[in-house]
Structures are given as structure tokens and as C-alpha cells.
Amino acid sequence: MKYNILIGGAAGQGSNIITDIVSEGLLNKGYYVFYSRDYQSLIRGGHNFNLLSFSDEPVYSNSSGIDILVCLDSKTEDIHKKALKKNAIVLSGSNPNMFFAGQIYKILGIELEILEKQMKKLKNFVENMKEALKGYNSEKRNLGLPKLNQNAHGGLRFMTGSQAIAYGALKSGLDLYYAYPMTPATPLMMELGQMQLEKDSRHKVIELESEIAVINAALGSNLLGSKAMIGTSGGGFDLMTESLSLAGMAEIPLVIYLSQRPGPSTGVATYTSQGDLNLALHAGHGEFSRIVIAPGDSKESIEKTNECFYLSQKYRVPCILLGDKHLAESKQSFESELDLREVESSIVKPERFNSYEADEDKDEIASEEAGVIKKNHDKRLKKQKIIEKDIENFEAYKTFGNTNSKNLILSWGSTKGSIIDALKILEEQDKSAKFIQILIVEPFSRKIISELNKAKKIIVVENNSTSQLSRLLAEKAQIVVDDKNKILRYDGRPFLSDELAEEIRRRLK
Amino acid sequence: MKKQEKNNKKSGKEKLANVRTTAIPTWCPGCFNFMILAGFERFLQEQIKLGKKKEDFAIVSGIGCHAKIFDYINLPGINSLHGRGIPTAIGMKLAKPELNVFEFAGDGDAYAEGMEHLIHAARYNSNFKLVVHNNQVFALTVGEPSPVTEEGFKDKTNPMGVKLKPLNPIKLMLASGASFVARVFADVNQIQQVLNEAQKHKGFAFIEVLQPCVIFHPDTNYKAHAYNLQEAKHDKTNIKAAMERAEEFDYDVLKSSTKIPLGIFYQKERATFEDILKR
């Protein structure tokens, strides 16, 4: 079973609060929850909505069709009524937002005491509880959902990608987070900012005058042994690239969170895209090593942030954590066990660093000698080889679906959830495929190449218009993906699992 | 005072700390950067003599002729990017507030490519010391005008001559809230003295060093126009008086009446960036 609840209204009306309250209630009842946010680049007014999918089994994405439509304004009903399923419930009317929360709780059969617990988290408890109760008591419909005895009633973690990255950074010993606000990287800045208020917190969040200041300040901190991280989106990352090359030359560890949104240029500020894979892989002048890791969900956002810290320190390289708006803003439940490493700073004593090619045997003095230039290039090439070898000891990719299938679906990043849910739909139709999610995009694991060579048909799924992953496959594995086997969505929206399942089904052998 | 004299006497026999690398400077013969190098070297040696360790200091530079000072002074730190030494120094101070960070920049670094950082460093009051080698020209790229080059200056890239008026960095720094604003000439003693004062100052210190470039912007007899602010009994705690003094020299072509005030224009301590962010 899977239900979809759409909660929509104007910006500032409280769709987010209601979605969180409903999510917490469902988690408590033993269900798995996933919700994505669709919002415009404005502060008040407009039309925003959250699409919440829940199930008795793990759920990683949204699907089309609405079971419960919650309209905080009349516009919401006009826009979304065409997506209503048969027998769908529509909640509307000019009620306060907590009235709706009460109504939904009644429909979903969530206990009143849980509702009260949620209301207590809000500022005006008495007033909000009064409205919620009114909504609860006025509602007669009930879906008759059973209480499930799994997940020890809310024993799952429930986080957005941004919250998960913040958690992963703190678990890795983050000292300083430098940033200049830019959607969709800003939610991480906010999370880390708020976390400064927690007892025992020791990290600092510092907003500087530009992305250029941000990356150079982080390099200044890290060359003294700090664990500083920075975050931005495409445009801000562009500004940072000269210093990305400096990190490569001077061999200063740095974790850079690149949260993608549709480009080129300012593009679409609050929607999603995977258009910056090429940017992450190729930004910066000259030849130097980098590591690019793309988590696909909230759990991986914790673990891969930690891996970025670990690897950037181990090899003194810039490590790019490649996310996007869909990952950053979607919230999902997941098992609490985590695989994390201790991160030690690799710079423990004062050292000298240079943006020039420099002679390490002579106090790191700038050098124009042919011998030194070649020696340094050889040193960097050797380091690249070592990293490439070591990457095989890390989780470069994950395999899902029918591992014996000759149909191979390949993707990276936040498309993961929709693909896994699409495979489940295909299984119900007796169709199957193998899905490989690439986690470490650079260096490219040799094991992925051998997986590719075993496949009869390769289908690439991406949120961009040119299939940048296909280009990477051509470069790394000399594999040309047939244009008709590229499933690309580039309207700023994430894939819906049922629509994607249909796209995949049409291409299966 | 007596104690210091005693120390000096005693140290007369002591060997001064070696703060230099093995590199042989590649600045042009007669370059005024040698004066800045010597001034900084003497400052460091004196600090070490007074009990500080070499590891208590760090050096940052940008890109340009000035930046070679990184190759000659053997301190931990980084020869950073053009214009980006300032945020680098800010990051270093946030990582290790106890470290004494000295950044060297050129007029291209500080007043062109990295102007945004200069203004904000003054606003933040990040507790590092910035020395701007101002030779009023891009020297390492063979003589193009910088934002502080005088009107009429000609080079191969603009044979018709500069049509713009130069920027006044002292006024800019005063307006940006810098807590220490000084200007000296590229003279060993002046540099050592102002570094001593800056070291004692808790907060961002902006020190501009006026220097000719022997190849692309030769000396137009600065010294004849210069006077010392402290000798002239300038009140360095008075921002209005500082602004008036700053306006006496506009960095344009020197006239017979031009006066160039040197010394500390303004000094007033306030909370540093590192203090504000400490919890």
C-alpha cells in the first residue's frame, strides 16, 4: 500500500509545519514516510506544496495521484484537483492550519496524544491545540489504517538531506562552516547555524562576503589543520573554481558541498537538477586530483559527508559532495544504523603551502625549474593512482533490483529513490532490471566498468538534458549509451516512481 | 626602558634568529621590496628576541612582485592567489586566533582584484596585519596602471595615458571601519616601527607602504613631500582628523604643494572578528 498526501497553500501558510506533524504521526504508527517540497522563489504568497508518500514498506520517492488533498488556499484545489485519485479526500475551507492537522490525524487514525505531543513543539500550544482538536472532532472519515508493529514506533530517523549532511559533518568533527547564502545549499547553512545553539556544540557557521571569500577562508583554516567545510550551488561554485585549483596545487584538504539547481546561469532557484556533474568533475584549471561523491538519499547524505571528510583529509584533496535541491529538501525515514569513520586532520604541524609550483625540498619556494615542475606533476599523478586504487575499498556504487538481469539501469544522486520505487512497481508486473547507483563518481571505480561490460542493455536515468553520466561512461568505459535509452527529466522536477517505471518498462529487453 | 636596554646589550652578542629561507631574492636591484623584507625580518627577530617563537607567526601573500616575500621569509603559511590573501588570513585567524598572521599584498591584490575582501576585513576587524606594497603599478606583468596610478600615466597597454583619478585607500579604510590605519614609506625603520605598533594593536591593521617601482614607476621624490603624523601631533583617535589628513594626499601627480602624511592615521580598538565568534 502507498498513499499520497498533497498539502498546498501560499508561502507562509504553514504547509511545512503540517507536513512535519503528519509525518511524525505516521512514523509513530509504524509507517515509512517520504516527502518532497515544491516551492517558488518568493517569501509570501504564490503556490507551494509538499507531496507526502507513506507506506507500510520503505518509501523513497513520490508517485503520481493524490489520495488526500489539503488545501490551505483555494488555488491549491484548482491546481491539483486533476491529479486526484478516485475516492480521494479533499480538505479545504478557510480554517486555521492546525485545524487541517487535526482533520488529517483523524483520517489517518493517529492517536490524539500524538497530536498533542506535536502541538507542544509549537509556540502557541493552547490556541493550536484548540484548533487541532476542532479539526479532529469535526472529521468523520477514517482510512482504517492499522497500527504497525515495526520500527519500534518511530524508531527510524527522519531527516532532510540537508539535516543529514549537517549531522554527518558534525559527526566528522566539523570546526567551521563557511558559506554565502544560495539556494538550495542554504538549508544546510541554516541547519548548522541552528545547531550552534545546542549544548556542547563547538562548530561555527560563518557567512562571508562572497563565495570567493568563503573558499579561501576555508583553505586558510584547513591549512592550519582545521576541518572546515563550504557549501554553495552552481553559480557560487563557479566563483570558487580558481581556489579549487589552489586546493589541488597546494594539497589542502577541503569538503565542498555543491547543491545543484537548474542552470545555466541563475536558472531556476528553487527546483532540482543534476546539471552540474560535468562542473564537479572538470572545474578548475590545471591537472589535479579531486574526489566527487554523490549521495542518493538522507542516510547516504550522513555517511557520504563523513566519507568526504575522511578522504579529503587522507589524501589532502578537495572532495566535492554532490547533491541537489531534491536531496537537500526532501525528508525521509530511514534505519538508524550508520557506517561512520573517525576523521583525523592530516595537517598537525605548521607547514608552508604555495599556489605556485614549488620545491618541497627547499622550504616550498616557488620554482620554475623543469625538474621540479615535472617532479611535482609526477607526484600528483602518483597520488591520483593511489586514490584510484584505494577507492575500490570504499562504497563506489550500490546494486539494487535483479542482480542477474542483463538490463542495467545506471544513475547517480537523488534519482535513486524514484528508481528503487519504480523497480518495485516493475516487479509487480513481473519485469525486472538491475540498478547500479554510482556513489563515487570520481575516481571512477573499475568495478563499475566490469559491471557495465556484463550488461546487454544500459539505461541511464538523470535529471539533466544532455545525460552527463553517459558522457562519463564514454570517457571511462568507452561505452556509448543509445540516445533512446537515456531517460532524462529536465523540467526542474524529480521523477515520479510510476511514471519512471513506465519509461523503464518500455525500454526493457 | 632600562630592562629593554639591558636586554639589547645582552643580545648584542647573541645571534639573531634566522627567519630567512635559502632563496636568493629575484627582485630587481634597488627594489624597495628589499626594504620591506628587511623591516619585517628585523621585526620578527626582535619579537623572537623578546620571547616569541617563529611558530607563533604565519605569513600570507598574494600574487605580484611583493608575493616573493613568502619565498624569502621562512614562516608557515601560504603564497595564496591574486587578491585572495585577505580571506585566507581571515580563515587562518579563525582556525588559530593565537597565531600572529601577517599578510603581504600588492596594490593590484588589495585595491583591484581583492577590493571586496579589503573592505570586509576592515569591517570584520579580523585580527591580522595587512601590509600593502603600493608601488602604484602592476609591476610583475610589466607596468600596467593599477587603481592607484596617477592620471596621465602611460604604458604599452594605454599609450594615451590614464584618464582616471586614483583611489585613496586610506579614506576607503577609514570609511570601512578599519581599527588601525597607517601609511609609511618603504624604509626599513619606518616598517619595523609600524609593524611593532600593529603587533600591539588588537584588531585588523591596515599598513600601506608607499614605494617606487624602480622600473615602471620610479621615485618622484616622495620623501620631499612626506611628514610624520605623530610628530605633527595628529590625534589618531579622531576619525574626522584622520579623514582630513587622508585627503591631503590623493595619490595623483605630485605638485609642489603636495603633502604626504605618514604614520598612524587612526587607531581605536574594538571587538575582533575572532572574539565576536567565540562562544
Coordinates of N, CA and C in Angstrom, one line a residue, chain A residues 16-221:
Chain A
N16 N 4.6 23.4 5.5 CA 5.8 22.7 6.0 C 5.5 22.1 7.4
I17 N 4.9 23.0 8.3 CA 4.6 22.6 9.6 C 3.6 21.4 9.6
I18 N 2.6 21.6 8.9 CA 1.6 20.5 8.8 C 2.2 19.2 8.3
T19 N 3.0 19.3 7.3 CA 3.6 18.1 6.7 C 4.5 17.4 7.7
D20 N 5.2 18.1 8.5 CA 6.1 17.5 9.5 C 5.2 16.9 10.6
I21 N 4.1 17.5 11.0 CA 3.3 17.0 12.1 C 2.6 15.7 11.6
V22 N 2.2 15.7 10.3 CA 1.6 14.5 9.8 C 2.6 13.3 9.7
S23 N 3.8 13.7 9.2 CA 4.9 12.7 9.1 C 5.2 12.1 10.4
E24 N 5.3 12.9 11.5 CA 5.7 12.4 12.8 C 4.6 11.4 13.3
G25 N 3.3 11.7 13.0 CA 2.2 10.9 13.4 C 2.3 9.5 12.7
L26 N 2.6 9.6 11.4 CA 2.7 8.3 10.6 C 3.9 7.5 11.0
L27 N 5.0 8.1 11.3 CA 6.2 7.4 11.8 C 5.9 6.7 13.1
N28 N 5.2 7.4 13.9 CA 4.8 6.8 15.2 C 3.9 5.6 15.1
K29 N 3.1 5.6 14.0 CA 2.2 4.5 13.7 C 2.9 3.3 13.0
G30 N 4.2 3.5 12.8 CA 5.0 2.4 12.2 C 5.1 2.5 10.7
Y31 N 4.8 3.6 10.1 CA 4.8 3.7 8.6 C 6.2 4.4 8.2
Y32 N 6.5 4.2 6.9 CA 7.7 4.8 6.3 C 7.1 6.1 5.6
V33 N 7.9 7.1 5.6 CA 7.4 8.4 5.1 C 8.5 9.0 4.2
F34 N 8.1 9.6 3.1 CA 8.9 10.4 2.2 C 8.1 11.6 1.8
Y35 N 8.7 12.8 1.9 CA 8.0 13.9 1.3 C 9.0 14.9 0.6
S36 N 8.5 15.4 -0.5 CA 9.3 16.4 -1.2 C 8.7 17.8 -1.2
R37 N 9.4 18.8 -1.4 CA 8.9 20.2 -1.3 C 9.0 20.8 -2.6
D38 N 7.9 21.4 -3.0 CA 7.8 22.2 -4.3 C 7.5 23.6 -3.9
Y39 N 8.5 24.5 -4.0 CA 8.2 25.9 -3.6 C 8.8 26.9 -4.6
Q40 N 8.3 28.1 -4.6 CA 8.7 29.1 -5.5 C 9.7 30.0 -4.9
S41 N 10.4 30.8 -5.7 CA 11.4 31.7 -5.2 C 10.7 33.0 -4.8
L42 N 9.9 32.9 -3.7 CA 9.3 34.1 -3.1 C 9.0 33.8 -1.7
I43 N 8.7 34.8 -0.9 CA 8.6 34.7 0.6 C 7.2 34.6 1.1
R44 N 6.3 35.3 0.5 CA 4.9 35.3 0.9 C 4.0 35.2 -0.4
G45 N 3.0 34.4 -0.3 CA 2.1 34.3 -1.5 C 2.5 33.1 -2.4
G46 N 2.1 33.2 -3.7 CA 2.5 32.2 -4.7 C 1.8 30.9 -4.3
H47 N 2.4 29.8 -4.8 CA 1.8 28.5 -4.5 C 2.9 27.5 -4.2
N48 N 2.9 27.0 -3.0 CA 3.9 26.0 -2.5 C 3.1 24.7 -2.2
F49 N 3.8 23.6 -2.4 CA 3.1 22.4 -1.8 C 4.2 21.3 -1.5
N50 N 3.8 20.5 -0.6 CA 4.6 19.3 -0.2 C 3.8 18.1 -0.6
L51 N 4.5 17.1 -1.2 CA 3.9 15.9 -1.5 C 4.5 14.8 -0.6
L52 N 3.6 14.2 0.2 CA 4.0 13.2 1.2 C 3.5 11.8 0.7
S53 N 4.4 10.9 0.6 CA 4.1 9.5 0.3 C 4.4 8.6 1.5
F54 N 3.5 7.8 1.9 CA 3.8 6.9 3.0 C 3.3 5.5 2.7
S55 N 4.0 4.5 3.3 CA 3.7 3.1 3.0 C 4.1 2.3 4.2
D56 N 3.6 1.0 4.2 CA 4.0 0.1 5.3 C 5.4 -0.5 4.9
E57 N 5.9 -0.2 3.7 CA 7.2 -0.6 3.4 C 8.0 0.6 3.1
P58 N 9.4 0.5 3.1 CA 10.2 1.7 2.9 C 9.8 2.4 1.6
V59 N 9.7 3.7 1.7 CA 9.4 4.5 0.5 C 10.4 5.6 0.3
Y60 N 10.8 5.7 -0.9 CA 12.0 6.6 -1.2 C 11.7 7.8 -2.2
S61 N 10.4 7.8 -2.6 CA 10.1 8.9 -3.6 C 8.6 9.1 -3.6
N62 N 8.1 10.0 -4.5 CA 6.7 10.2 -4.7 C 6.2 9.5 -5.9
S63 N 4.9 9.3 -6.0 CA 4.3 8.8 -7.2 C 3.2 9.7 -7.6
S64 N 2.6 9.5 -8.7 CA 1.5 10.5 -9.1 C 0.2 10.1 -8.5
G65 N -0.7 11.0 -8.5 CA -2.0 10.7 -7.9 C -2.1 11.2 -6.5
I66 N -3.2 11.7 -6.1 CA -3.4 12.2 -4.7 C -4.5 11.5 -4.0
D67 N -4.2 11.0 -2.8 CA -5.3 10.4 -2.0 C -5.9 11.4 -1.1
I68 N -5.1 12.3 -0.5 CA -5.7 13.3 0.4 C -5.1 14.6 -0.1
L69 N -6.0 15.5 -0.4 CA -5.5 16.9 -0.9 C -5.9 17.9 0.2
V70 N -4.9 18.5 0.7 CA -5.1 19.5 1.8 C -4.9 20.9 1.2
C71 N -6.0 21.7 1.2 CA -5.9 23.0 0.5 C -5.9 24.1 1.5
L72 N -4.7 24.7 1.7 CA -4.7 25.9 2.7 C -5.2 27.1 2.0
D73 N -5.3 27.1 0.7 CA -5.9 28.2 -0.1 C -6.7 27.6 -1.2
S74 N -7.5 28.4 -1.9 CA -8.4 27.9 -2.9 C -7.6 27.6 -4.2
K75 N -6.4 28.2 -4.4 CA -5.6 28.0 -5.5 C -5.2 26.5 -5.6
T76 N -4.9 26.0 -4.4 CA -4.3 24.6 -4.3 C -5.3 23.6 -4.9
E77 N -6.6 23.8 -4.6 CA -7.6 22.9 -5.2 C -7.7 23.0 -6.7
D78 N -7.7 24.3 -7.2 CA -7.7 24.5 -8.6 C -6.6 23.8 -9.3
I79 N -5.4 24.0 -8.8 CA -4.2 23.4 -9.4 C -4.1 21.9 -9.4
H80 N -4.5 21.3 -8.3 CA -4.2 19.9 -8.1 C -5.4 18.9 -8.2
K81 N -6.6 19.5 -8.4 CA -7.8 18.6 -8.4 C -7.7 17.5 -9.6
K82 N -7.0 17.9 -10.7 CA -7.0 17.0 -11.8 C -6.1 15.7 -11.5
A83 N -5.3 15.8 -10.4 CA -4.5 14.7 -10.0 C -5.1 13.8 -9.0
L84 N -6.3 14.1 -8.6 CA -7.0 13.4 -7.5 C -7.3 12.0 -8.0
K85 N -7.1 11.0 -7.1 CA -7.5 9.6 -7.4 C -9.0 9.5 -7.1
K86 N -9.5 8.3 -7.5 CA -10.9 8.1 -7.3 C -11.1 7.9 -5.7
N87 N -12.1 8.4 -5.2 CA -12.4 8.4 -3.8 C -11.4 9.2 -2.9
A88 N -10.7 10.1 -3.6 CA -9.8 10.9 -2.8 C -10.5 11.9 -1.9
I89 N -9.8 12.2 -0.8 CA -10.4 13.1 0.2 C -9.8 14.5 0.0
V90 N -10.7 15.5 -0.1 CA -10.2 16.9 -0.2 C -10.6 17.7 1.0
L91 N -9.6 18.3 1.6 CA -9.8 19.1 2.8 C -9.6 20.5 2.4
S92 N -10.6 21.3 2.6 CA -10.5 22.8 2.2 C -11.4 23.6 3.1
G93 N -11.4 24.9 2.8 CA -12.2 25.8 3.7 C -11.3 26.7 4.4
S94 N -11.8 27.8 4.8 CA -10.9 28.8 5.4 C -10.7 28.5 6.9
N95 N -10.0 27.4 7.2 CA -9.7 27.1 8.6 C -8.3 27.4 8.9
P96 N -8.0 27.5 10.2 CA -6.6 27.7 10.6 C -5.8 26.4 10.3
N97 N -4.5 26.5 10.1 CA -3.8 25.4 9.6 C -3.8 24.2 10.5
M98 N -3.8 24.4 11.8 CA -3.8 23.3 12.7 C -5.1 22.5 12.8
F99 N -6.2 23.2 12.3 CA -7.5 22.6 12.1 C -7.3 21.4 11.1
F100 N -6.6 21.7 10.0 CA -6.3 20.7 9.0 C -5.5 19.5 9.6
A101 N -4.5 19.9 10.4 CA -3.6 18.9 11.0 C -4.5 17.9 11.8
G102 N -5.5 18.4 12.6 CA -6.4 17.6 13.3 C -7.2 16.7 12.5
Q103 N -7.7 17.3 11.4 CA -8.5 16.5 10.4 C -7.7 15.3 9.9
I104 N -6.5 15.6 9.4 CA -5.7 14.6 8.8 C -5.4 13.4 9.8
Y105 N -5.1 13.8 11.1 CA -4.8 12.8 12.1 C -6.0 11.9 12.3
K106 N -7.2 12.5 12.2 CA -8.4 11.6 12.4 C -8.5 10.7 11.2
I107 N -8.3 11.2 10.0 CA -8.4 10.4 8.8 C -7.4 9.2 8.8
L108 N -6.2 9.5 9.3 CA -5.2 8.5 9.3 C -5.2 7.7 10.5
G109 N -6.1 8.0 11.4 CA -6.3 7.2 12.7 C -5.1 7.3 13.6
I110 N -4.5 8.5 13.7 CA -3.4 8.6 14.6 C -3.9 9.2 16.0
E111 N -3.4 8.6 17.1 CA -4.0 8.9 18.4 C -3.9 10.4 18.7
L112 N -4.8 10.8 19.5 CA -4.9 12.2 19.9 C -3.6 12.7 20.7
E113 N -3.1 11.7 21.5 CA -2.0 12.1 22.4 C -0.7 12.4 21.5
I114 N -0.6 11.7 20.4 CA 0.5 12.1 19.5 C 0.3 13.5 18.9
L115 N -0.9 13.8 18.6 CA -1.3 15.1 18.1 C -0.9 16.2 19.1
E116 N -1.2 15.9 20.4 CA -0.9 16.8 21.4 C 0.6 17.0 21.6
K117 N 1.3 15.9 21.5 CA 2.8 15.9 21.6 C 3.4 16.8 20.5
Q118 N 2.8 16.7 19.3 CA 3.3 17.6 18.2 C 3.0 19.0 18.4
M119 N 1.7 19.3 18.9 CA 1.3 20.7 19.2 C 2.2 21.3 20.2
K120 N 2.7 20.5 21.1 CA 3.6 21.1 22.2 C 4.9 21.6 21.7
K121 N 5.3 21.1 20.5 CA 6.5 21.6 19.9 C 6.3 23.0 19.3
L122 N 5.1 23.4 19.2 CA 4.8 24.8 18.5 C 4.7 25.8 19.6
K123 N 4.8 27.1 19.1 CA 4.7 28.2 20.1 C 3.4 28.3 20.8
N124 N 2.3 28.6 20.2 CA 1.1 28.9 20.8 C 0.3 27.6 21.0
F125 N 0.8 26.8 22.0 CA 0.2 25.4 22.2 C -1.3 25.5 22.4
V126 N -1.8 26.3 23.4 CA -3.2 26.3 23.7 C -4.1 26.5 22.5
E127 N -3.7 27.6 21.8 CA -4.5 28.0 20.6 C -4.5 27.0 19.5
N128 N -3.3 26.5 19.3 CA -3.1 25.5 18.2 C -3.8 24.2 18.5
M129 N -3.7 23.8 19.8 CA -4.3 22.5 20.2 C -5.8 22.6 20.1
K130 N -6.3 23.8 20.4 CA -7.8 24.0 20.3 C -8.3 23.8 18.9
E131 N -7.5 24.4 18.0 CA -7.9 24.3 16.5 C -7.8 22.9 16.1
A132 N -6.7 22.2 16.5 CA -6.4 20.9 16.0 C -7.5 19.9 16.5
L133 N -7.9 20.2 17.8 CA -9.0 19.3 18.3 C -10.3 19.5 17.6
K134 N -10.6 20.8 17.2 CA -11.8 21.1 16.5 C -11.8 20.3 15.2
G135 N -10.6 20.4 14.5 CA -10.5 19.7 13.2 C -10.7 18.2 13.4
Y136 N -10.0 17.7 14.5 CA -10.0 16.2 14.8 C -11.5 15.8 15.0
N137 N -12.2 16.5 15.8 CA -13.6 16.1 16.2 C -14.6 16.3 15.1
S138 N -14.3 17.3 14.2 CA -15.2 17.6 13.1 C -15.2 16.5 12.0
E139 N -14.0 15.8 11.9 CA -13.8 14.9 10.9 C -14.4 13.5 11.2
K140 N -15.1 13.0 10.2 CA -15.8 11.7 10.4 C -15.1 10.6 9.6
R141 N -14.4 10.9 8.6 CA -13.8 9.9 7.7 C -12.5 9.3 8.4
N142 N -12.3 8.0 8.1 CA -11.1 7.3 8.6 C -10.7 6.2 7.6
L143 N -9.4 6.3 7.3 CA -8.9 5.3 6.3 C -8.8 3.9 6.9
G144 N -8.9 3.8 8.2 CA -8.8 2.5 8.8 C -7.4 1.9 8.7
L145 N -6.4 2.7 8.8 CA -5.0 2.2 8.7 C -4.6 1.5 10.0
P146 N -4.1 0.3 9.9 CA -3.7 -0.4 11.1 C -2.4 0.2 11.7
K147 N -2.3 0.1 13.0 CA -1.0 0.5 13.6 C 0.0 -0.6 13.4
L148 N 1.1 -0.3 12.9 CA 2.1 -1.4 12.6 C 3.1 -1.6 13.7
N149 N 3.4 -2.8 13.9 CA 4.4 -3.1 15.0 C 5.8 -3.2 14.5
Q150 N 6.2 -2.2 13.6 CA 7.5 -2.2 13.1 C 8.2 -0.9 13.4
N151 N 9.5 -0.8 13.3 CA 10.2 0.4 13.5 C 10.1 0.9 14.9
A152 N 9.7 0.0 15.9 CA 9.5 0.4 17.3 C 8.9 1.8 17.4
H153 N 7.8 2.0 16.7 CA 7.1 3.2 16.8 C 7.9 4.5 16.7
G154 N 8.4 4.8 15.5 CA 9.1 6.0 15.3 C 10.6 5.8 15.6
G155 N 11.1 4.5 15.6 CA 12.5 4.3 15.8 C 13.4 4.6 14.6
L156 N 12.7 5.1 13.6 CA 13.5 5.4 12.4 C 14.0 6.9 12.5
R157 N 15.1 7.2 11.8 CA 15.5 8.6 11.7 C 14.6 9.2 10.6
F158 N 14.4 10.5 10.8 CA 13.6 11.2 9.8 C 14.2 12.6 9.5
M159 N 14.9 12.7 8.4 CA 15.7 13.8 8.1 C 15.6 14.3 6.6
T160 N 15.8 15.6 6.4 CA 16.0 16.0 5.0 C 17.5 15.7 4.7
G161 N 17.8 15.8 3.4 CA 19.2 15.7 3.0 C 20.1 16.7 3.7
S162 N 19.6 17.9 3.8 CA 20.4 19.0 4.4 C 20.7 18.7 5.9
Q163 N 19.6 18.2 6.6 CA 19.8 17.9 8.0 C 20.8 16.7 8.2
A164 N 20.7 15.8 7.2 CA 21.6 14.6 7.3 C 23.1 15.1 7.0
I165 N 23.3 16.0 6.1 CA 24.6 16.4 5.8 C 25.2 17.2 7.0
A166 N 24.3 18.0 7.6 CA 24.8 18.7 8.8 C 25.2 17.7 9.9
Y167 N 24.4 16.7 10.1 CA 24.7 15.6 11.1 C 26.0 14.9 10.8
G168 N 26.1 14.6 9.5 CA 27.3 13.9 9.1 C 28.6 14.8 9.2
A169 N 28.4 16.1 9.0 CA 29.6 17.0 9.1 C 30.0 17.1 10.6
L170 N 29.0 17.2 11.5 CA 29.3 17.3 12.9 C 29.9 16.0 13.4
K171 N 29.4 14.8 12.9 CA 30.0 13.5 13.3 C 31.4 13.4 12.8
S172 N 31.8 14.2 11.8 CA 33.2 14.1 11.3 C 34.1 15.2 11.9
G173 N 33.6 15.9 12.9 CA 34.4 16.9 13.6 C 34.5 18.2 12.9
L174 N 33.4 18.6 12.3 CA 33.4 19.9 11.6 C 33.8 21.1 12.6
D175 N 34.7 21.9 12.2 CA 35.1 23.1 13.0 C 34.4 24.3 12.5
L176 N 34.5 24.5 11.2 CA 34.0 25.8 10.6 C 33.2 25.5 9.4
Y177 N 32.0 26.1 9.3 CA 31.2 26.0 8.0 C 31.1 27.4 7.4
Y178 N 31.8 27.6 6.3 CA 31.7 28.9 5.7 C 30.8 28.9 4.5
A179 N 30.0 29.9 4.3 CA 29.0 29.9 3.2 C 28.6 31.3 2.9
Y180 N 28.1 31.5 1.7 CA 27.4 32.7 1.2 C 26.0 32.1 0.8
P181 N 24.9 32.7 1.2 CA 23.6 32.1 1.0 C 23.3 31.8 -0.5
M182 N 22.9 30.6 -0.8 CA 22.5 30.3 -2.2 C 21.6 29.0 -2.1
T183 N 20.4 29.2 -2.6 CA 19.5 28.0 -2.7 C 20.0 27.1 -3.7
P184 N 20.0 25.8 -3.5 CA 19.5 25.0 -2.4 C 20.6 24.6 -1.4
A185 N 21.7 25.3 -1.3 CA 22.7 24.9 -0.3 C 22.4 25.6 1.0
T186 N 21.6 26.6 1.0 CA 21.3 27.4 2.2 C 20.7 26.6 3.4
P187 N 19.7 25.6 3.0 CA 19.2 24.8 4.2 C 20.3 24.2 5.0
L188 N 21.4 23.8 4.4 CA 22.5 23.2 5.3 C 23.1 24.3 6.2
M189 N 23.2 25.5 5.6 CA 23.8 26.6 6.4 C 22.8 26.9 7.6
M190 N 21.5 26.8 7.3 CA 20.5 27.0 8.4 C 20.6 25.9 9.4
E191 N 20.7 24.7 9.0 CA 20.7 23.6 10.0 C 21.9 23.7 10.9
L192 N 23.1 23.9 10.2 CA 24.3 24.0 11.0 C 24.3 25.3 11.9
G193 N 23.6 26.3 11.4 CA 23.5 27.6 12.1 C 22.7 27.3 13.4
Q194 N 21.6 26.7 13.3 CA 20.7 26.4 14.4 C 21.4 25.4 15.4
M195 N 22.2 24.5 14.9 CA 22.9 23.5 15.7 C 23.9 24.2 16.6
Q196 N 24.3 25.4 16.3 CA 25.3 26.1 17.1 C 24.7 26.4 18.5
L197 N 23.3 26.4 18.6 CA 22.7 26.7 19.8 C 22.6 25.5 20.8
E198 N 22.9 24.3 20.2 CA 22.8 23.1 21.0 C 23.9 23.1 22.0
K199 N 23.6 22.5 23.1 CA 24.7 22.3 24.2 C 25.8 21.5 23.6
D200 N 27.0 21.8 24.0 CA 28.2 21.1 23.6 C 28.6 21.3 22.1
S201 N 27.9 22.2 21.4 CA 28.3 22.4 20.0 C 29.6 23.2 20.0
R202 N 30.5 22.8 19.1 CA 31.7 23.6 19.0 C 32.0 24.1 17.6
H203 N 31.2 23.8 16.7 CA 31.4 24.3 15.3 C 30.9 25.7 15.2
K204 N 31.4 26.4 14.2 CA 30.9 27.8 13.9 C 30.4 27.9 12.5
V205 N 29.4 28.7 12.3 CA 28.9 28.9 10.9 C 29.2 30.4 10.6
I206 N 29.9 30.6 9.5 CA 30.4 31.9 9.2 C 30.0 32.3 7.8
E207 N 29.3 33.4 7.7 CA 28.8 34.0 6.4 C 29.8 35.0 6.0
L208 N 30.5 34.9 4.9 CA 31.4 35.9 4.4 C 30.9 36.6 3.2
E209 N 31.7 37.6 2.7 CA 31.1 38.5 1.7 C 30.9 37.9 0.3
S210 N 31.5 36.7 0.0 CA 31.3 36.1 -1.3 C 31.8 34.7 -1.3
E211 N 31.4 33.9 -2.3 CA 31.9 32.5 -2.4 C 33.4 32.5 -2.5
I212 N 33.9 33.5 -3.1 CA 35.4 33.5 -3.3 C 36.0 33.7 -1.9
A213 N 35.5 34.5 -1.1 CA 36.0 34.7 0.3 C 35.8 33.4 1.1
V214 N 34.6 32.8 0.8 CA 34.3 31.5 1.6 C 35.3 30.4 1.3
I215 N 35.6 30.2 0.1 CA 36.6 29.0 -0.2 C 38.0 29.4 0.3
N216 N 38.4 30.6 0.1 CA 39.8 31.0 0.5 C 39.9 31.0 2.0
A217 N 38.9 31.4 2.7 CA 38.9 31.4 4.2 C 39.0 29.9 4.7
A218 N 38.2 29.1 4.0 CA 38.2 27.6 4.4 C 39.6 27.0 4.2
L219 N 40.2 27.4 3.1 CA 41.6 26.9 2.8 C 42.5 27.4 3.8
G220 N 42.4 28.7 4.2 CA 43.2 29.3 5.3 C 43.1 28.5 6.6
S221 N 41.8 28.2 6.9 CA 41.6 27.4 8.2 C 42.2 26.0 8.1

